[in-house]
Amino acid sequence: MRLSHKIRPMGMRRQSWPKCRGVIIRGRLFDQRDVVLIRDVIRRHPDWNRTKISQRVCQLLGWIQLNGLPKERACRTALSQLELLGFLRLPPPQQSNCGGKPPKAHDLNDARLFGPPVDTMPHRLEIRPVSTPDDARLWNSAVARHHYLGLTTPVGKLLRYLFFAEDVLLGAISFTGACWSTKARSTAMTAIGLDPSPAPEFIVSNNRFIILPNVTVKNLASRMISGSIRSLRTDWSLRYSHAPLFAETFVDTDRFKGTSYLAANWIPVGMTKGYAKRGHHHFKHERPKLLLLRGICPRFHARLAQAYGGYNGR
């Protein structure tokens, strides 16, 4: 039986895989060693479904929750993304994704991700909504390569933008439905007389924002963020038939200061509690994050600014 596993049928050649130089998915870095390990699990267990594969991969990589259970959901997302990148091949899914569309395949070596240096403020900043398969692949590629949290499978409402100057890609941003609940946000909503219920529809969450490494222009980030808010005011209403009043974002203060958001008149309203999780070789703690809010409607932004002593401009 062991010998039969080593014999390839006549005419079948060994799969040639690209080398993985490192990609961040669900906050975890996957390198070539990880990809080889995962491919070996798939090869050794051809009768396993994706759930069994993800359970085994979690065990081998030490991807465990604080309660001791494997992070299966995050792992299945990561495996799907690695397959889209061409690093492995999974067995067909046993269940559909309930009508949802998987993320468009992307290419981490897309030439548009390596544009010429940009060191002066563009005269015209193009904020392009992602509306075509090519734009979706480009957005996915940029975020998968350059965002520290990597690319995740979108769930629920989602609006994405790409930033260009003279056809040169500068960065990307996205907005989703609000996170379920935070005490700081509930306190802020109560302070201005709005409903503090979980996951309110009148709040959207800025979950990704990047500027490409070749772009080094002072104050451009705040201009991009502000421009996306102005576009969001109309685009979200057209797509989802209701107008959001606020945008929220969470800043990891161990990595960033949130300067660009503060310059774009976002208002800090408090810290989250934070949590810890286990990585591949070491413990990685997701420390408390700073919650920032920005009024999409100027009237509500003024009320928030008055309550928190922040900026009152647009």
XYZ file of N, CA, C and O in Angstrom, residues 88-263:
704
model
N -1.262 25.920 -4.121
C -1.715 24.571 -3.791
C -3.062 24.315 -4.468
O -3.656 25.227 -5.061
N -3.525 23.072 -4.368
C -4.822 22.716 -4.933
C -5.613 21.934 -3.899
O -5.158 20.894 -3.398
N -6.782 22.438 -3.551
C -7.643 21.815 -2.554
C -8.667 20.900 -3.222
O -8.974 21.066 -4.411
N -9.213 19.944 -2.465
C -10.322 19.158 -3.001
C -11.534 20.053 -3.213
O -11.663 21.093 -2.555
N -12.449 19.699 -4.114
C -13.631 20.526 -4.349
C -14.438 20.690 -3.065
O -14.521 19.767 -2.252
N -15.029 21.872 -2.837
C -15.844 22.073 -1.635
C -17.083 21.188 -1.668
O -17.662 20.952 -2.727
N -17.477 20.688 -0.504
C -18.644 19.817 -0.427
C -19.940 20.608 -0.369
O -20.995 20.093 -0.690
N -19.837 21.879 0.045
C -21.018 22.721 0.120
C -20.758 24.012 -0.619
O -19.619 24.449 -0.747
N -21.832 24.604 -1.125
C -21.703 25.901 -1.784
C -21.530 26.979 -0.726
O -21.704 26.739 0.459
N -21.213 28.189 -1.178
C -21.065 29.292 -0.234
C -22.333 30.118 -0.163
O -22.307 31.332 -0.002
N -23.484 29.412 -0.270
C -24.794 30.046 -0.100
C -25.013 31.175 -1.085
O -25.653 32.188 -0.769
N -24.496 31.025 -2.281
C -24.740 32.013 -3.322
C -23.730 33.140 -3.353
O -23.743 33.971 -4.260
N -22.836 33.223 -2.347
C -21.841 34.277 -2.349
C -20.762 34.023 -3.380
O -20.486 32.889 -3.764
N -20.124 35.100 -3.841
C -19.071 34.978 -4.842
C -17.711 34.935 -4.150
O -17.432 35.741 -3.266
N -16.833 34.014 -4.544
C -15.494 33.985 -3.953
C -14.698 35.183 -4.437
O -15.029 35.791 -5.458
N -13.656 35.587 -3.714
C -12.845 36.712 -4.178
C -12.185 36.385 -5.499
O -11.826 35.234 -5.769
N -12.044 37.400 -6.352
C -11.407 37.202 -7.647
C -9.949 36.802 -7.447
O -9.269 37.282 -6.544
N -9.463 35.900 -8.308
C -8.061 35.493 -8.234
C -7.170 36.713 -8.439
O -7.506 37.645 -9.165
N -6.028 36.724 -7.783
C -5.142 37.863 -7.885
C -3.711 37.405 -8.087
O -3.374 36.236 -7.941
N -2.844 38.358 -8.420
C -1.460 38.055 -8.756
C -0.555 38.995 -7.968
O -0.559 40.204 -8.170
N 0.214 38.417 -7.048
C 1.094 39.231 -6.219
C 2.230 39.854 -7.009
O 2.928 40.736 -6.515
N 2.451 39.400 -8.225
C 3.518 39.945 -9.061
C 2.984 40.850 -10.159
O 3.685 41.141 -11.125
N 1.737 41.304 -10.028
C 1.143 42.225 -10.989
C 2.053 43.443 -11.130
O 2.407 44.093 -10.145
N 2.427 43.778 -12.362
C 3.371 44.875 -12.609
C 2.851 46.207 -12.093
O 3.638 47.102 -11.755
N 1.530 46.363 -11.989
C 0.962 47.624 -11.524
C 1.232 47.874 -10.046
O 1.059 48.995 -9.555
N 1.664 46.839 -9.327
C 2.006 46.998 -7.918
C 3.411 47.558 -7.725
O 3.817 47.857 -6.598
N 4.151 47.695 -8.808
C 5.547 48.134 -8.727
C 5.749 49.324 -9.658
O 6.587 49.301 -10.560
N 4.958 50.383 -9.453
C 5.013 51.555 -10.309
C 6.221 52.418 -10.030
O 7.017 52.165 -9.120
N 6.374 53.498 -10.803
C 7.506 54.412 -10.605
C 7.362 55.168 -9.297
O 6.254 55.285 -8.748
N 8.458 55.726 -8.772
C 8.373 56.501 -7.532
C 7.432 57.700 -7.691
O 7.447 58.385 -8.716
N 6.619 57.926 -6.662
C 5.726 59.085 -6.634
C 6.088 59.890 -5.398
O 5.858 59.442 -4.273
N 6.679 61.074 -5.585
C 7.144 61.864 -4.442
C 6.613 63.294 -4.443
O 7.049 64.121 -3.636
N 5.689 63.607 -5.344
C 5.060 64.920 -5.347
C 3.539 64.737 -5.353
O 3.021 63.758 -5.899
N 2.840 65.686 -4.756
C 1.389 65.593 -4.658
C 0.754 65.596 -6.051
O 1.014 66.496 -6.849
N -0.038 64.576 -6.370
C -0.676 64.537 -7.688
C -1.627 65.722 -7.863
O -2.323 66.127 -6.931
N -1.643 66.261 -9.083
C -2.570 67.359 -9.377
C -4.007 66.859 -9.327
O -4.896 67.542 -8.835
N -4.211 65.626 -9.844
C -5.552 65.042 -9.847
C -5.476 63.647 -9.248
O -4.676 62.818 -9.677
N -6.286 63.410 -8.244
C -6.359 62.099 -7.594
C -7.632 61.404 -8.064
O -8.743 61.894 -7.828
N -7.473 60.254 -8.731
C -8.630 59.483 -9.177
C -8.997 58.451 -8.111
O -8.151 57.660 -7.694
N -10.245 58.473 -7.675
C -10.754 57.507 -6.704
C -11.728 56.612 -7.454
O -12.864 56.997 -7.725
N -11.283 55.421 -7.798
C -12.051 54.546 -8.688
C -12.740 53.433 -7.891
O -12.061 52.609 -7.256
N -14.069 53.385 -7.920
C -14.758 52.254 -7.285
C -14.410 50.949 -8.006
O -14.294 50.920 -9.232
N -14.224 49.880 -7.246
C -13.949 48.578 -7.841
C -15.255 48.030 -8.408
O -16.169 47.691 -7.660
N -15.327 47.958 -9.734
C -16.574 47.539 -10.379
C -16.368 46.535 -11.495
O -17.332 46.072 -12.096
N -15.118 46.184 -11.805
C -14.830 45.217 -12.858
C -13.972 44.095 -12.301
O -13.287 44.273 -11.284
N -13.958 42.926 -12.939
C -13.089 41.829 -12.476
C -11.614 42.223 -12.438
O -10.887 41.815 -11.531
N -11.166 43.026 -13.401
C -9.759 43.434 -13.405
C -9.447 44.330 -12.217
O -8.402 44.177 -11.568
N -10.350 45.268 -11.898
C -10.145 46.112 -10.719
C -10.137 45.273 -9.444
O -9.358 45.533 -8.524
N -11.026 44.263 -9.376
C -11.095 43.406 -8.186
C -9.793 42.633 -8.003
O -9.283 42.516 -6.883
N -9.256 42.105 -9.101
C -7.979 41.374 -9.000
C -6.863 42.302 -8.554
O -6.004 41.930 -7.737
N -6.844 43.529 -9.093
C -5.796 44.480 -8.724
C -5.920 44.874 -7.257
O -4.916 44.933 -6.538
N -7.144 45.143 -6.792
C -7.349 45.500 -5.384
C -6.907 44.346 -4.486
O -6.193 44.550 -3.496
N -7.317 43.123 -4.832
C -6.926 41.947 -4.040
C -5.412 41.781 -3.999
O -4.833 41.450 -2.962
N -4.771 41.992 -5.144
C -3.319 41.841 -5.219
C -2.619 42.842 -4.309
O -1.696 42.496 -3.571
N -3.057 44.097 -4.377
C -2.417 45.145 -3.582
C -2.575 44.878 -2.088
O -1.615 44.993 -1.322
N -3.769 44.505 -1.669
C -4.020 44.272 -0.242
C -3.322 43.002 0.235
O -2.751 42.961 1.327
N -3.356 41.944 -0.584
C -2.692 40.692 -0.198
C -1.198 40.892 -0.011
O -0.587 40.300 0.873
N -0.602 41.747 -0.818
C 0.848 41.936 -0.739
C 1.239 42.948 0.332
O 2.248 42.761 1.026
N 0.473 44.016 0.501
C 0.977 45.148 1.273
C 0.256 45.427 2.593
O 0.773 46.211 3.395
N -0.924 44.852 2.841
C -1.587 45.145 4.124
C -1.134 44.143 5.181
O -1.059 42.950 4.923
N -0.863 44.626 6.380
C -0.312 43.752 7.422
C -1.296 42.682 7.870
O -0.901 41.655 8.404
N -2.604 42.884 7.648
C -3.597 41.860 7.959
C -3.899 40.960 6.765
O -4.639 39.986 6.903
N -3.368 41.285 5.614
C -3.582 40.466 4.435
C -4.978 40.611 3.863
O -5.722 41.544 4.165
N -5.346 39.631 3.041
C -6.632 39.639 2.352
C -7.549 38.600 2.976
O -7.138 37.470 3.228
N -8.790 38.979 3.245
C -9.768 38.045 3.772
C -10.950 37.954 2.814
O -11.189 38.857 2.013
N -11.688 36.855 2.899
C -12.862 36.688 2.061
C -13.947 37.663 2.508
O -14.325 37.674 3.671
N -14.447 38.512 1.598
C -15.454 39.497 2.008
C -16.758 38.840 2.421
O -17.217 37.896 1.803
N -17.345 39.334 3.489
C -18.629 38.833 3.973
C -19.555 40.029 4.137
O -19.202 41.021 4.764
N -20.768 39.960 3.584
C -21.729 41.032 3.734
C -21.433 42.205 2.817
O -20.853 42.059 1.738
N -21.798 43.386 3.266
C -21.671 44.595 2.451
C -20.205 44.993 2.308
O -19.432 44.916 3.266
N -19.852 45.426 1.102
C -18.447 45.749 0.825
C -18.374 46.770 -0.295
O -19.037 46.633 -1.322
N -17.558 47.800 -0.094
C -17.296 48.799 -1.118
C -15.801 49.066 -1.130
O -15.210 49.374 -0.089
N -15.198 48.925 -2.316
C -13.743 49.057 -2.433
C -13.387 50.155 -3.431
O -14.101 50.371 -4.402
N -12.251 50.798 -3.176
C -11.758 51.845 -4.079
C -10.275 51.621 -4.366
O -9.530 51.125 -3.507
N -9.856 52.044 -5.551
C -8.452 52.121 -5.927
C -8.107 53.585 -6.170
O -8.921 54.342 -6.703
N -6.893 53.987 -5.799
C -6.436 55.363 -5.987
C -5.389 55.398 -7.105
O -4.430 54.614 -7.091
N -5.570 56.326 -8.044
C -4.644 56.474 -9.162
C -4.248 57.932 -9.335
O -5.003 58.847 -9.000
N -3.059 58.120 -9.909
C -2.614 59.430 -10.379
C -1.940 59.200 -11.724
O -0.910 58.504 -11.793
N -2.536 59.726 -12.793
C -1.994 59.517 -14.139
C -1.792 58.033 -14.427
O -0.737 57.607 -14.912
N -2.795 57.231 -14.105
C -2.796 55.777 -14.353
C -1.774 55.005 -13.521
O -1.559 53.811 -13.746
N -1.129 55.668 -12.557
C -0.204 54.986 -11.648
C -0.977 54.643 -10.371
O -1.576 55.525 -9.739
N -0.974 53.380 -9.980
C -1.676 52.952 -8.779
C -0.970 53.498 -7.538
O 0.240 53.339 -7.370
N -1.751 54.132 -6.661
C -1.200 54.712 -5.440
C -1.557 53.910 -4.194
O -0.757 53.810 -3.264
N -2.774 53.354 -4.161
C -3.203 52.651 -2.961
C -4.604 52.095 -3.117
O -5.185 52.096 -4.207
N -5.157 51.637 -2.000
C -6.479 51.006 -2.012
C -7.125 51.168 -0.645
O -6.433 51.293 0.379
N -8.456 51.142 -0.626
C -9.204 51.265 0.618
C -10.505 50.489 0.471
O -10.974 50.265 -0.661
N -11.088 50.068 1.593
C -12.374 49.364 1.535
C -13.203 49.673 2.765
O -12.683 50.033 3.830
N -14.515 49.508 2.591
C -15.475 49.731 3.655
C -16.444 48.559 3.696
O -16.877 48.059 2.653
N -16.784 48.114 4.901
C -17.731 47.023 5.092
C -18.812 47.477 6.077
O -18.798 48.617 6.551
N -19.726 46.560 6.397
C -20.673 46.855 7.458
C -19.954 47.023 8.790
O -18.824 46.568 8.968
N -20.599 47.695 9.716
C -19.977 47.980 11.010
C -19.658 46.704 11.767
O -20.310 45.670 11.592
N -18.633 46.778 12.611
C -18.335 45.642 13.482
C -19.494 45.448 14.457
O -20.319 46.348 14.647
N -19.545 44.270 15.083
C -20.724 43.932 15.872
C -20.951 44.895 17.027
O -22.008 45.497 17.151
N -19.965 45.072 17.877
C -20.191 45.922 19.052
C -18.869 46.307 19.697
O -17.958 45.489 19.803
N -18.766 47.554 20.089
C -17.665 48.019 20.936
C -18.237 49.002 21.955
O -19.134 49.791 21.638
N -17.706 48.948 23.153
C -18.200 49.831 24.205
C -17.944 51.284 23.863
O -18.803 52.157 24.092
N -16.773 51.577 23.274
C -16.431 52.963 22.953
C -17.402 53.542 21.926
O -17.817 54.703 22.034
N -17.770 52.738 20.935
C -18.713 53.234 19.921
C -20.109 53.422 20.503
O -20.787 54.408 20.219
N -20.543 52.476 21.329
C -21.849 52.605 21.962
C -21.922 53.860 22.815
O -22.939 54.577 22.811
N -20.849 54.158 23.533
C -20.804 55.361 24.354
C -20.899 56.612 23.496
O -21.604 57.577 23.831
N -20.182 56.596 22.354
C -20.198 57.748 21.449
C -21.581 57.970 20.852
O -22.063 59.105 20.765
N -22.234 56.887 20.437
C -23.568 57.021 19.846
C -24.570 57.528 20.875
O -25.423 58.353 20.584
N -24.464 57.044 22.097
C -25.351 57.506 23.164
C -25.136 58.988 23.436
O -26.089 59.747 23.666
N -23.879 59.428 23.389
C -23.543 60.820 23.682
C -24.166 61.793 22.687
O -24.430 62.950 23.027
N -24.409 61.332 21.442
C -24.990 62.231 20.441
C -26.439 61.865 20.121
O -27.010 62.323 19.133
N -27.038 61.001 20.952
C -28.446 60.709 20.834
C -28.841 59.713 19.770
O -29.984 59.727 19.295
N -27.923 58.803 19.384
C -28.225 57.781 18.393
C -28.284 56.399 19.048
O -27.789 56.198 20.158
N -28.839 55.446 18.315
C -29.030 54.094 18.822
C -27.687 53.382 18.968
O -26.959 53.231 17.982
N -27.341 52.912 20.183
C -26.062 52.213 20.371
C -26.145 50.705 20.134
O -25.261 49.963 20.560
N -27.203 50.233 19.461
C -27.382 48.796 19.243
C -26.218 48.209 18.437
O -25.547 48.928 17.683
N -25.980 46.890 18.547
C -24.894 46.244 17.796
C -25.077 46.355 16.287
O -26.203 46.355 15.784
N -23.946 46.457 15.573
C -23.891 46.455 14.110
C -24.937 47.360 13.463
O -25.727 46.915 12.633
N -24.967 48.637 13.821
C -25.968 49.530 13.235
C -25.719 49.759 11.745
O -24.577 49.862 11.302
N -26.790 49.863 10.961
C -26.659 50.046 9.523
C -26.157 51.436 9.161
O -25.654 51.640 8.060
N -26.287 52.391 10.083
C -25.873 53.758 9.744
C -24.370 53.979 9.961
O -23.885 55.097 9.813
N -23.642 52.906 10.301
C -22.185 52.996 10.440
C -21.530 51.994 9.493
O -21.961 50.845 9.394
N -20.503 52.440 8.789
C -19.702 51.546 7.951
C -18.299 51.491 8.548
O -17.866 52.405 9.255
N -17.596 50.411 8.261
C -16.270 50.189 8.847
C -15.194 50.216 7.771
O -15.278 49.489 6.782
N -14.211 51.071 7.962
C -13.034 51.090 7.073
C -12.073 50.004 7.557
O -11.370 50.178 8.543
N -12.079 48.861 6.858
C -11.317 47.713 7.339
C -9.957 47.541 6.667
O -9.128 46.770 7.149
N -9.714 48.232 5.552
C -8.417 48.154 4.875
C -8.077 49.514 4.276
O -8.918 50.207 3.732
N -6.788 49.884 4.393
C -6.265 51.065 3.706
C -4.768 50.887 3.534
O -4.058 50.598 4.503
N -4.300 51.043 2.321
C -2.864 50.939 2.057
C -2.428 52.024 1.075
O -3.215 52.493 0.250
N -1.172 52.413 1.200
C -0.477 53.206 0.185
C 0.711 52.367 -0.269
O 1.429 51.806 0.563
N 0.927 52.269 -1.551
C 2.010 51.432 -2.051
C 3.371 51.994 -1.629
O 3.524 53.215 -1.462
N 4.365 51.123 -1.469
C 5.677 51.557 -0.962
C 6.386 52.577 -1.850
O 7.232 53.333 -1.348
N 6.066 52.606 -3.138
C 6.727 53.558 -4.034
C 6.154 54.965 -3.934
O 6.640 55.894 -4.577
N 5.110 55.132 -3.095
C 4.452 56.434 -2.940
C 4.891 57.064 -1.617
O 4.612 56.529 -0.545
N 5.587 58.181 -1.695
C 6.106 58.855 -0.497
C 5.772 60.344 -0.569
O 6.666 61.173 -0.758
N 4.505 60.664 -0.420
C 4.038 62.046 -0.538
C 3.391 62.456 0.773
O 2.418 61.830 1.221
N 3.901 63.492 1.397
C 3.348 63.979 2.652
C 1.917 64.477 2.443
O 1.628 65.162 1.454
N 1.041 64.117 3.358
C -0.367 64.537 3.371
C -1.234 63.849 2.304
O -2.440 64.111 2.248
N -0.652 62.992 1.488
C -1.461 62.318 0.475
C -2.418 61.323 1.114
O -3.563 61.180 0.672
N -1.987 60.638 2.176
C -2.848 59.637 2.815
C -4.137 60.267 3.327
O -5.233 59.734 3.117
N -4.043 61.408 3.997
C -5.253 62.057 4.512
C -6.142 62.536 3.372
O -7.375 62.512 3.477
N -5.540 62.952 2.268
C -6.320 63.355 1.094
C -7.072 62.167 0.510
O -8.237 62.290 0.117
N -6.420 61.007 0.466
C -7.058 59.799 -0.050
C -8.216 59.361 0.840
O -9.296 59.002 0.368
N -7.992 59.404 2.152
C -9.031 58.996 3.093
C -10.234 59.933 3.001
O -11.389 59.494 2.937
N -9.975 61.237 2.966
C -11.068 62.205 2.875
C -11.829 62.056 1.571
O -13.069 62.130 1.545
N -11.096 61.837 0.479
C -11.753 61.666 -0.812
C -12.631 60.432 -0.852
O -13.723 60.446 -1.446
N -12.189 59.370 -0.214
C -12.995 58.145 -0.198
C -14.279 58.332 0.599
O -15.319 57.784 0.255
N -14.224 59.146 1.666
C -15.425 59.429 2.457
C -16.444 60.203 1.619
O -17.650 59.929 1.651
N -15.963 61.163 0.838
C -16.878 61.922 -0.017
C -17.522 61.016 -1.069
O -18.720 61.134 -1.356
N -16.739 60.101 -1.638
C -17.294 59.162 -2.622
C -18.248 58.184 -1.962
O -19.295 57.835 -2.517
N -17.894 57.745 -0.764
C -18.709 56.768 -0.042
C -20.103 57.308 0.250
O -21.084 56.559 0.235
N -20.188 58.593 0.488
C -21.461 59.227 0.842
C -22.539 58.924 -0.206
O -23.697 58.683 0.119
N -22.132 58.912 -1.477
C -23.077 58.635 -2.569
C -23.085 57.163 -2.956
O -24.141 56.554 -3.136
N -21.900 56.564 -3.071
C -21.794 55.206 -3.614
C -22.468 54.166 -2.727
O -23.084 53.214 -3.220
N -22.347 54.302 -1.409
C -22.977 53.334 -0.505
C -24.499 53.397 -0.633
O -25.174 52.365 -0.641
N -25.020 54.594 -0.750
C -26.470 54.756 -0.888
C -26.971 54.133 -2.186
O -28.033 53.494 -2.209
N -26.225 54.320 -3.273
C -26.633 53.760 -4.555
C -26.605 52.239 -4.534
O -27.471 51.581 -5.117
N -25.632 51.670 -3.854
C -25.491 50.215 -3.859
C -26.412 49.537 -2.857
O -26.963 48.470 -3.136
N -26.599 50.129 -1.681
C -27.322 49.439 -0.613
C -28.609 50.159 -0.178
O -29.250 49.740 0.788
N -28.956 51.234 -0.865
C -30.251 51.911 -0.673
C -30.444 52.514 0.714
O -31.569 52.656 1.185
N -29.373 52.818 1.386
C -29.478 53.582 2.634
C -28.180 54.352 2.846
O -27.098 53.896 2.464
N -28.308 55.527 3.430
C -27.160 56.420 3.574
C -26.507 56.243 4.940
O -27.180 56.393 5.965
N -25.219 55.922 4.992
C -24.534 55.818 6.291
C -24.258 57.207 6.860
O -24.082 58.176 6.121
N -24.218 57.275 8.169
C -23.961 58.542 8.854
C -22.527 58.656 9.353
O -21.989 59.755 9.457
N -21.916 57.499 9.673
C -20.557 57.500 10.220
C -19.722 56.389 9.593
O -20.252 55.365 9.143
N -18.415 56.603 9.588
C -17.453 55.554 9.279
C -16.594 55.338 10.518
O -16.295 56.290 11.253
N -16.207 54.090 10.752
C -15.337 53.762 11.872
C -14.087 53.070 11.356
O -14.095 52.458 10.281
N -13.021 53.163 12.105
C -11.821 52.396 11.799
C -11.082 52.115 13.095
O -11.283 52.809 14.101
N -10.254 51.072 13.078
C -9.530 50.650 14.266
C -8.034 50.719 13.982
O -7.553 50.112 13.019
N -7.308 51.451 14.812
C -5.877 51.673 14.608
C -5.089 50.886 15.638
O -5.304 51.044 16.855
N -4.188 50.024 15.153
C -3.278 49.308 16.040
C -2.173 50.275 16.443
O -1.255 50.549 15.673
N -2.271 50.821 17.645
C -1.350 51.871 18.069
C 0.064 51.376 18.317
O 0.979 52.180 18.504
N 0.263 50.064 18.342
C 1.623 49.538 18.420
C 2.319 49.605 17.066
O 3.548 49.509 16.983
N 1.545 49.753 15.998
C 2.094 49.826 14.644
C 1.982 51.223 14.045
O 2.859 51.659 13.309
N 0.871 51.894 14.324
C 0.584 53.165 13.676
C 0.112 54.192 14.707
O -0.345 53.843 15.793
N 0.207 55.458 14.326
C -0.264 56.542 15.194
C -1.631 57.066 14.762
O -2.237 57.851 15.489
N -2.087 56.669 13.582
C -3.367 57.172 13.097
C -3.302 58.611 12.628
O -4.331 59.288 12.509
N -2.082 59.115 12.330
C -1.898 60.523 11.970
C -2.720 60.929 10.762
O -3.330 62.009 10.740
N -2.748 60.078 9.744
C -3.465 60.423 8.511
C -4.964 60.529 8.758
O -5.638 61.392 8.182
N -5.489 59.670 9.618
C -6.917 59.731 9.945
C -7.227 60.985 10.759
O -8.238 61.661 10.521
N -6.369 61.297 11.717
C -6.583 62.504 12.522
C -6.533 63.745 11.640
O -7.322 64.688 11.822
N -5.617 63.747 10.667
C -5.518 64.883 9.751
C -6.737 64.995 8.850
O -7.058 66.079 8.345
